Amino acid sequence: MVLLSFKGILRRKGTRSDRNPVGPKFTVEPPGKVQFYNSTGAVVTCAASGVPLPTMAWIKQDGTPVQEVPELLQIRPDASLIFAPFRPEDFRQDIHSATYRCTASNSVGIIGSRDVNIRAGKHTTRYFTRI
């Protein structure tokens, strides 16, 4: 009997999980619309299960992979898409007013989430003066 260690989990080779792969299934699917202010930023989560464990990725509406943009857009190891707070003059339409999709893939197949429409708005503070 051979024991395999994967991320601290021991399992026996030849067990059911090795013989019966399972395609990806979303456990957390992102919402269809995310709106936020430039002063707050936003986090969009996505997670999936399957055997073997799916690889998560984000793609743009045209099917190209999402690339990180320092100080504006990051992808966490847990596949969360991070829109950092930004100055109004740093607004980029291709990042802050765009459509994204989360994908999960393993040896069985690939699935895509619903489209996620991202819209960042400028946060303005209004000051009122007492007359």
Short mmCIF file of N, CA and C in Angstrom, two decimals:
data_model
loop_
_atom_site.label_atom_id
_atom_site.label_comp_id
_atom_site.label_asym_id
_atom_site.label_seq_id
_atom_site.Cartn_x
_atom_site.Cartn_y
_atom_site.Cartn_z
N MET A 1 0.85 -1.17 0.00
CA MET A 1 0.00 0.00 0.00
C MET A 1 0.90 1.24 0.00
N VAL A 2 0.58 2.21 -0.86
CA VAL A 2 1.35 3.43 -0.99
C VAL A 2 0.50 4.59 -0.49
N LEU A 3 1.07 5.39 0.39
CA LEU A 3 0.37 6.58 0.87
C LEU A 3 0.94 7.79 0.16
N LEU A 4 0.07 8.65 -0.35
CA LEU A 4 0.49 9.87 -1.00
C LEU A 4 0.18 11.04 -0.09
N SER A 5 1.07 12.00 -0.04
CA SER A 5 0.83 13.20 0.75
C SER A 5 0.61 14.37 -0.19
N PHE A 6 -0.50 15.06 -0.01
CA PHE A 6 -0.81 16.22 -0.83
C PHE A 6 -1.31 17.32 0.09
N LYS A 7 -0.53 18.37 0.22
CA LYS A 7 -0.88 19.51 1.08
C LYS A 7 -1.25 19.04 2.49
N GLY A 8 -0.47 18.12 3.01
CA GLY A 8 -0.67 17.69 4.38
C GLY A 8 -1.76 16.65 4.56
N ILE A 9 -2.39 16.20 3.47
CA ILE A 9 -3.44 15.19 3.57
C ILE A 9 -2.89 13.87 3.06
N LEU A 10 -3.01 12.84 3.87
CA LEU A 10 -2.57 11.52 3.44
C LEU A 10 -3.75 10.74 2.90
N ARG A 11 -3.52 10.07 1.77
CA ARG A 11 -4.57 9.21 1.22
C ARG A 11 -3.92 8.00 0.58
N ARG A 12 -4.67 6.95 0.46
CA ARG A 12 -4.15 5.72 -0.12
C ARG A 12 -4.28 5.75 -1.63
N LYS A 13 -3.21 5.38 -2.31
CA LYS A 13 -3.26 5.30 -3.76
C LYS A 13 -4.22 4.18 -4.13
N GLY A 14 -5.03 4.45 -5.14
CA GLY A 14 -5.99 3.44 -5.56
C GLY A 14 -7.33 3.58 -4.84
N THR A 15 -7.48 4.61 -4.02
CA THR A 15 -8.76 4.81 -3.36
C THR A 15 -9.77 5.36 -4.35
N ARG A 16 -10.99 5.43 -3.94
CA ARG A 16 -12.07 5.86 -4.81
C ARG A 16 -11.78 7.20 -5.48
N SER A 17 -11.18 8.14 -4.76
CA SER A 17 -10.95 9.46 -5.33
C SER A 17 -9.96 9.41 -6.48
N ASP A 18 -9.05 8.44 -6.51
CA ASP A 18 -8.11 8.30 -7.61
C ASP A 18 -8.77 7.66 -8.82
N ARG A 19 -9.70 6.74 -8.59
CA ARG A 19 -10.33 6.00 -9.68
C ARG A 19 -11.54 6.71 -10.27
N ASN A 20 -12.16 7.58 -9.51
CA ASN A 20 -13.39 8.24 -9.95
C ASN A 20 -13.22 9.76 -9.95
N PRO A 21 -12.58 10.29 -10.98
CA PRO A 21 -12.44 11.75 -11.03
C PRO A 21 -13.81 12.42 -11.15
N VAL A 22 -13.90 13.61 -10.62
CA VAL A 22 -15.14 14.38 -10.62
C VAL A 22 -14.85 15.74 -11.23
N GLY A 23 -15.66 16.13 -12.19
CA GLY A 23 -15.49 17.43 -12.83
C GLY A 23 -15.70 18.58 -11.86
N PRO A 24 -15.19 19.75 -12.23
CA PRO A 24 -15.32 20.92 -11.35
C PRO A 24 -16.78 21.33 -11.14
N LYS A 25 -17.05 21.82 -9.94
CA LYS A 25 -18.36 22.35 -9.59
C LYS A 25 -18.13 23.56 -8.69
N PHE A 26 -18.78 24.68 -9.02
CA PHE A 26 -18.59 25.88 -8.20
C PHE A 26 -19.18 25.68 -6.82
N THR A 27 -18.39 26.03 -5.81
CA THR A 27 -18.87 26.08 -4.43
C THR A 27 -19.18 27.53 -4.07
N VAL A 28 -18.49 28.45 -4.72
CA VAL A 28 -18.77 29.89 -4.60
C VAL A 28 -18.68 30.47 -6.00
N GLU A 29 -19.82 30.86 -6.55
CA GLU A 29 -19.82 31.49 -7.87
C GLU A 29 -19.95 33.00 -7.68
N PRO A 30 -19.17 33.77 -8.42
CA PRO A 30 -19.23 35.23 -8.24
C PRO A 30 -20.58 35.79 -8.68
N PRO A 31 -20.94 36.96 -8.14
CA PRO A 31 -22.20 37.58 -8.52
C PRO A 31 -22.14 38.10 -9.96
N GLY A 32 -23.28 38.37 -10.53
CA GLY A 32 -23.34 38.87 -11.90
C GLY A 32 -22.93 40.33 -12.03
N LYS A 33 -23.03 41.08 -10.93
CA LYS A 33 -22.71 42.51 -10.97
C LYS A 33 -22.00 42.91 -9.69
N VAL A 34 -20.92 43.67 -9.84
CA VAL A 34 -20.18 44.18 -8.68
C VAL A 34 -19.95 45.67 -8.91
N GLN A 35 -20.51 46.49 -8.02
CA GLN A 35 -20.30 47.93 -8.08
C GLN A 35 -19.58 48.38 -6.82
N PHE A 36 -18.64 49.30 -7.00
CA PHE A 36 -17.90 49.80 -5.85
C PHE A 36 -17.36 51.19 -6.16
N TYR A 37 -16.93 51.88 -5.11
CA TYR A 37 -16.31 53.19 -5.26
C TYR A 37 -14.80 53.04 -5.37
N ASN A 38 -14.19 54.01 -6.03
CA ASN A 38 -12.73 54.00 -6.13
C ASN A 38 -12.09 54.04 -4.74
N SER A 39 -12.76 54.63 -3.77
CA SER A 39 -12.18 54.76 -2.43
C SER A 39 -12.28 53.48 -1.61
N THR A 40 -13.11 52.53 -2.05
CA THR A 40 -13.29 51.31 -1.26
C THR A 40 -12.64 50.08 -1.88
N GLY A 41 -12.64 49.99 -3.21
CA GLY A 41 -12.16 48.77 -3.84
C GLY A 41 -13.18 47.65 -3.66
N ALA A 42 -12.85 46.45 -4.12
CA ALA A 42 -13.78 45.33 -4.02
C ALA A 42 -13.02 44.01 -4.10
N VAL A 43 -13.63 42.97 -3.55
CA VAL A 43 -13.11 41.61 -3.63
C VAL A 43 -14.20 40.75 -4.26
N VAL A 44 -13.83 40.00 -5.29
CA VAL A 44 -14.78 39.09 -5.95
C VAL A 44 -14.25 37.68 -5.76
N THR A 45 -15.03 36.84 -5.09
CA THR A 45 -14.57 35.48 -4.78
C THR A 45 -15.15 34.45 -5.75
N CYS A 46 -14.39 33.36 -5.88
CA CYS A 46 -14.79 32.25 -6.73
C CYS A 46 -14.08 31.01 -6.21
N ALA A 47 -14.80 29.91 -6.07
CA ALA A 47 -14.20 28.67 -5.59
C ALA A 47 -14.93 27.49 -6.21
N ALA A 48 -14.21 26.37 -6.35
CA ALA A 48 -14.81 25.17 -6.94
C ALA A 48 -14.22 23.93 -6.29
N SER A 49 -14.99 22.85 -6.38
CA SER A 49 -14.52 21.55 -5.89
C SER A 49 -14.44 20.61 -7.08
N GLY A 50 -13.80 19.47 -6.88
CA GLY A 50 -13.66 18.45 -7.91
C GLY A 50 -12.50 17.53 -7.57
N VAL A 51 -12.38 16.43 -8.30
CA VAL A 51 -11.28 15.48 -8.11
C VAL A 51 -10.69 15.19 -9.48
N PRO A 52 -9.47 15.57 -9.72
CA PRO A 52 -8.57 16.30 -8.82
C PRO A 52 -9.04 17.74 -8.61
N LEU A 53 -8.49 18.37 -7.58
CA LEU A 53 -8.85 19.73 -7.23
C LEU A 53 -8.67 20.64 -8.44
N PRO A 54 -9.70 21.41 -8.79
CA PRO A 54 -9.61 22.26 -9.99
C PRO A 54 -8.59 23.40 -9.85
N THR A 55 -8.08 23.81 -10.99
CA THR A 55 -7.24 25.01 -11.10
C THR A 55 -8.18 26.16 -11.43
N MET A 56 -8.05 27.24 -10.69
CA MET A 56 -8.93 28.39 -10.87
C MET A 56 -8.21 29.47 -11.68
N ALA A 57 -8.97 30.19 -12.50
CA ALA A 57 -8.41 31.29 -13.29
C ALA A 57 -9.52 32.29 -13.61
N TRP A 58 -9.12 33.50 -13.99
CA TRP A 58 -10.05 34.53 -14.42
C TRP A 58 -9.75 34.89 -15.87
N ILE A 59 -10.81 35.10 -16.66
CA ILE A 59 -10.64 35.53 -18.03
C ILE A 59 -11.48 36.77 -18.28
N LYS A 60 -11.09 37.54 -19.30
CA LYS A 60 -11.86 38.71 -19.71
C LYS A 60 -12.95 38.27 -20.67
N GLN A 61 -13.81 39.20 -21.05
CA GLN A 61 -14.94 38.89 -21.92
C GLN A 61 -14.48 38.33 -23.26
N ASP A 62 -13.30 38.75 -23.73
CA ASP A 62 -12.80 38.25 -25.02
C ASP A 62 -12.07 36.91 -24.89
N GLY A 63 -12.04 36.35 -23.68
CA GLY A 63 -11.42 35.04 -23.47
C GLY A 63 -9.95 35.07 -23.08
N THR A 64 -9.34 36.25 -23.04
CA THR A 64 -7.93 36.34 -22.66
C THR A 64 -7.79 36.28 -21.15
N PRO A 65 -6.68 35.70 -20.65
CA PRO A 65 -6.48 35.61 -19.21
C PRO A 65 -6.35 36.99 -18.57
N VAL A 66 -6.88 37.14 -17.38
CA VAL A 66 -6.74 38.38 -16.62
C VAL A 66 -5.30 38.46 -16.12
N GLN A 67 -4.69 39.60 -16.34
CA GLN A 67 -3.33 39.86 -15.87
C GLN A 67 -3.39 40.83 -14.69
N GLU A 68 -2.54 40.59 -13.70
CA GLU A 68 -2.49 41.51 -12.57
C GLU A 68 -1.93 42.86 -13.02
N VAL A 69 -2.42 43.92 -12.40
CA VAL A 69 -1.95 45.27 -12.67
C VAL A 69 -1.56 45.86 -11.31
N PRO A 70 -0.26 46.09 -11.09
CA PRO A 70 0.18 46.58 -9.77
C PRO A 70 -0.65 47.77 -9.30
N GLU A 71 -1.04 47.70 -8.05
CA GLU A 71 -1.79 48.73 -7.34
C GLU A 71 -3.23 48.92 -7.82
N LEU A 72 -3.69 48.11 -8.79
CA LEU A 72 -5.08 48.21 -9.24
C LEU A 72 -5.82 46.89 -9.19
N LEU A 73 -5.19 45.81 -9.66
CA LEU A 73 -5.87 44.53 -9.79
C LEU A 73 -4.93 43.38 -9.45
N GLN A 74 -5.33 42.55 -8.50
CA GLN A 74 -4.54 41.39 -8.10
C GLN A 74 -5.43 40.15 -8.07
N ILE A 75 -4.78 39.00 -8.22
CA ILE A 75 -5.47 37.72 -8.08
C ILE A 75 -4.82 36.98 -6.92
N ARG A 76 -5.59 36.72 -5.88
CA ARG A 76 -5.08 35.99 -4.71
C ARG A 76 -4.89 34.52 -5.03
N PRO A 77 -4.05 33.83 -4.26
CA PRO A 77 -3.90 32.38 -4.45
C PRO A 77 -5.21 31.61 -4.30
N ASP A 78 -6.18 32.16 -3.54
CA ASP A 78 -7.48 31.49 -3.39
C ASP A 78 -8.44 31.84 -4.54
N ALA A 79 -7.93 32.48 -5.58
CA ALA A 79 -8.66 32.85 -6.80
C ALA A 79 -9.57 34.06 -6.62
N SER A 80 -9.47 34.78 -5.52
CA SER A 80 -10.24 36.01 -5.36
C SER A 80 -9.63 37.09 -6.25
N LEU A 81 -10.50 37.85 -6.88
CA LEU A 81 -10.08 38.96 -7.73
C LEU A 81 -10.16 40.22 -6.87
N ILE A 82 -9.05 40.93 -6.73
CA ILE A 82 -8.96 42.08 -5.83
C ILE A 82 -8.85 43.37 -6.64
N PHE A 83 -9.83 44.24 -6.47
CA PHE A 83 -9.79 45.57 -7.06
C PHE A 83 -9.41 46.52 -5.93
N ALA A 84 -8.19 47.01 -5.96
CA ALA A 84 -7.68 47.86 -4.89
C ALA A 84 -8.30 49.26 -4.99
N PRO A 85 -8.42 49.96 -3.85
CA PRO A 85 -8.84 51.36 -3.92
C PRO A 85 -7.85 52.12 -4.81
N PHE A 86 -8.35 53.12 -5.52
CA PHE A 86 -7.50 53.86 -6.45
C PHE A 86 -7.92 55.32 -6.53
N ARG A 87 -6.99 56.16 -6.97
CA ARG A 87 -7.29 57.58 -7.17
C ARG A 87 -8.17 57.72 -8.42
N PRO A 88 -9.08 58.68 -8.43
CA PRO A 88 -9.95 58.84 -9.60
C PRO A 88 -9.18 58.95 -10.92
N GLU A 89 -8.05 59.58 -10.90
CA GLU A 89 -7.26 59.74 -12.13
C GLU A 89 -6.61 58.43 -12.59
N ASP A 90 -6.64 57.39 -11.75
CA ASP A 90 -6.09 56.09 -12.12
C ASP A 90 -7.16 55.13 -12.66
N PHE A 91 -8.37 55.63 -12.84
CA PHE A 91 -9.44 54.80 -13.40
C PHE A 91 -9.02 54.28 -14.77
N ARG A 92 -9.24 52.97 -14.97
CA ARG A 92 -8.97 52.35 -16.28
C ARG A 92 -10.21 51.57 -16.69
N GLN A 93 -10.77 51.95 -17.82
CA GLN A 93 -11.99 51.30 -18.28
C GLN A 93 -11.79 49.80 -18.47
N ASP A 94 -10.61 49.38 -18.95
CA ASP A 94 -10.38 47.95 -19.18
C ASP A 94 -10.31 47.14 -17.90
N ILE A 95 -10.20 47.81 -16.76
CA ILE A 95 -10.18 47.13 -15.46
C ILE A 95 -11.45 47.43 -14.67
N HIS A 96 -11.80 48.71 -14.55
CA HIS A 96 -12.85 49.15 -13.64
C HIS A 96 -14.25 49.22 -14.25
N SER A 97 -14.37 48.98 -15.54
CA SER A 97 -15.67 48.94 -16.19
C SER A 97 -15.61 47.85 -17.25
N ALA A 98 -15.53 46.62 -16.78
CA ALA A 98 -15.28 45.49 -17.67
C ALA A 98 -16.06 44.25 -17.21
N THR A 99 -16.02 43.23 -18.05
CA THR A 99 -16.70 41.97 -17.75
C THR A 99 -15.66 40.87 -17.61
N TYR A 100 -15.78 40.10 -16.52
CA TYR A 100 -14.86 39.02 -16.21
C TYR A 100 -15.63 37.72 -16.07
N ARG A 101 -14.89 36.60 -16.09
CA ARG A 101 -15.49 35.29 -15.85
C ARG A 101 -14.46 34.43 -15.11
N CYS A 102 -14.93 33.70 -14.12
CA CYS A 102 -14.09 32.77 -13.37
C CYS A 102 -14.18 31.39 -14.03
N THR A 103 -13.05 30.70 -14.13
CA THR A 103 -13.06 29.34 -14.68
C THR A 103 -12.43 28.38 -13.68
N ALA A 104 -12.90 27.13 -13.73
CA ALA A 104 -12.35 26.06 -12.90
C ALA A 104 -12.13 24.87 -13.83
N SER A 105 -10.93 24.31 -13.79
CA SER A 105 -10.63 23.19 -14.69
C SER A 105 -9.83 22.10 -13.98
N ASN A 106 -10.09 20.88 -14.40
CA ASN A 106 -9.27 19.74 -13.97
C ASN A 106 -9.24 18.74 -15.13
N SER A 107 -8.74 17.55 -14.89
CA SER A 107 -8.58 16.57 -15.96
C SER A 107 -9.92 16.11 -16.56
N VAL A 108 -11.01 16.35 -15.85
CA VAL A 108 -12.33 15.95 -16.34
C VAL A 108 -12.91 17.00 -17.28
N GLY A 109 -12.69 18.28 -16.97
CA GLY A 109 -13.25 19.32 -17.81
C GLY A 109 -13.04 20.72 -17.26
N ILE A 110 -13.74 21.65 -17.87
CA ILE A 110 -13.64 23.06 -17.48
C ILE A 110 -15.05 23.65 -17.42
N ILE A 111 -15.26 24.52 -16.42
CA ILE A 111 -16.53 25.24 -16.31
C ILE A 111 -16.23 26.73 -16.18
N GLY A 112 -17.19 27.53 -16.60
CA GLY A 112 -17.07 28.98 -16.48
C GLY A 112 -18.23 29.53 -15.70
N SER A 113 -17.96 30.55 -14.91
CA SER A 113 -19.01 31.19 -14.13
C SER A 113 -19.86 32.07 -15.03
N ARG A 114 -20.89 32.63 -14.44
CA ARG A 114 -21.66 33.67 -15.14
C ARG A 114 -20.74 34.86 -15.38
N ASP A 115 -21.10 35.73 -16.31
CA ASP A 115 -20.34 36.97 -16.51
C ASP A 115 -20.44 37.82 -15.26
N VAL A 116 -19.33 38.46 -14.89
CA VAL A 116 -19.29 39.35 -13.75
C VAL A 116 -19.02 40.76 -14.28
N ASN A 117 -20.03 41.62 -14.21
CA ASN A 117 -19.89 42.99 -14.69
C ASN A 117 -19.36 43.86 -13.57
N ILE A 118 -18.18 44.40 -13.77
CA ILE A 118 -17.51 45.24 -12.78
C ILE A 118 -17.73 46.70 -13.14
N ARG A 119 -18.15 47.49 -12.17
CA ARG A 119 -18.34 48.93 -12.38
C ARG A 119 -17.84 49.68 -11.16
N ALA A 120 -16.77 50.44 -11.37
CA ALA A 120 -16.24 51.28 -10.30
C ALA A 120 -16.70 52.71 -10.53
N GLY A 121 -17.09 53.35 -9.46
CA GLY A 121 -17.55 54.75 -9.56
C GLY A 121 -16.69 55.64 -8.69
N LYS A 122 -16.72 56.91 -9.02
CA LYS A 122 -15.95 57.90 -8.26
C LYS A 122 -16.72 58.26 -7.00
N HIS A 123 -16.03 58.21 -5.88
CA HIS A 123 -16.64 58.55 -4.60
C HIS A 123 -16.35 60.01 -4.32
N THR A 124 -17.39 60.80 -4.22
CA THR A 124 -17.21 62.21 -3.91
C THR A 124 -17.81 62.49 -2.54
N THR A 125 -17.14 63.30 -1.80
CA THR A 125 -17.64 63.69 -0.49
C THR A 125 -18.27 65.07 -0.62
N ARG A 126 -19.47 65.20 -0.15
CA ARG A 126 -20.15 66.49 -0.21
C ARG A 126 -20.14 67.10 1.19
N TYR A 127 -19.79 68.34 1.21
CA TYR A 127 -19.78 69.07 2.47
C TYR A 127 -20.92 70.08 2.48
N PHE A 128 -21.65 70.10 3.55
CA PHE A 128 -22.76 71.04 3.66
C PHE A 128 -22.40 72.12 4.66
N THR A 129 -22.75 73.32 4.32
CA THR A 129 -22.48 74.45 5.21
C THR A 129 -23.79 74.92 5.81
N ARG A 130 -23.77 75.13 7.09
CA ARG A 130 -24.97 75.64 7.77
C ARG A 130 -25.08 77.14 7.50
N ILE A 131 -26.30 77.55 7.11
CA ILE A 131 -26.51 78.96 6.80
C ILE A 131 -27.11 79.65 7.99
#
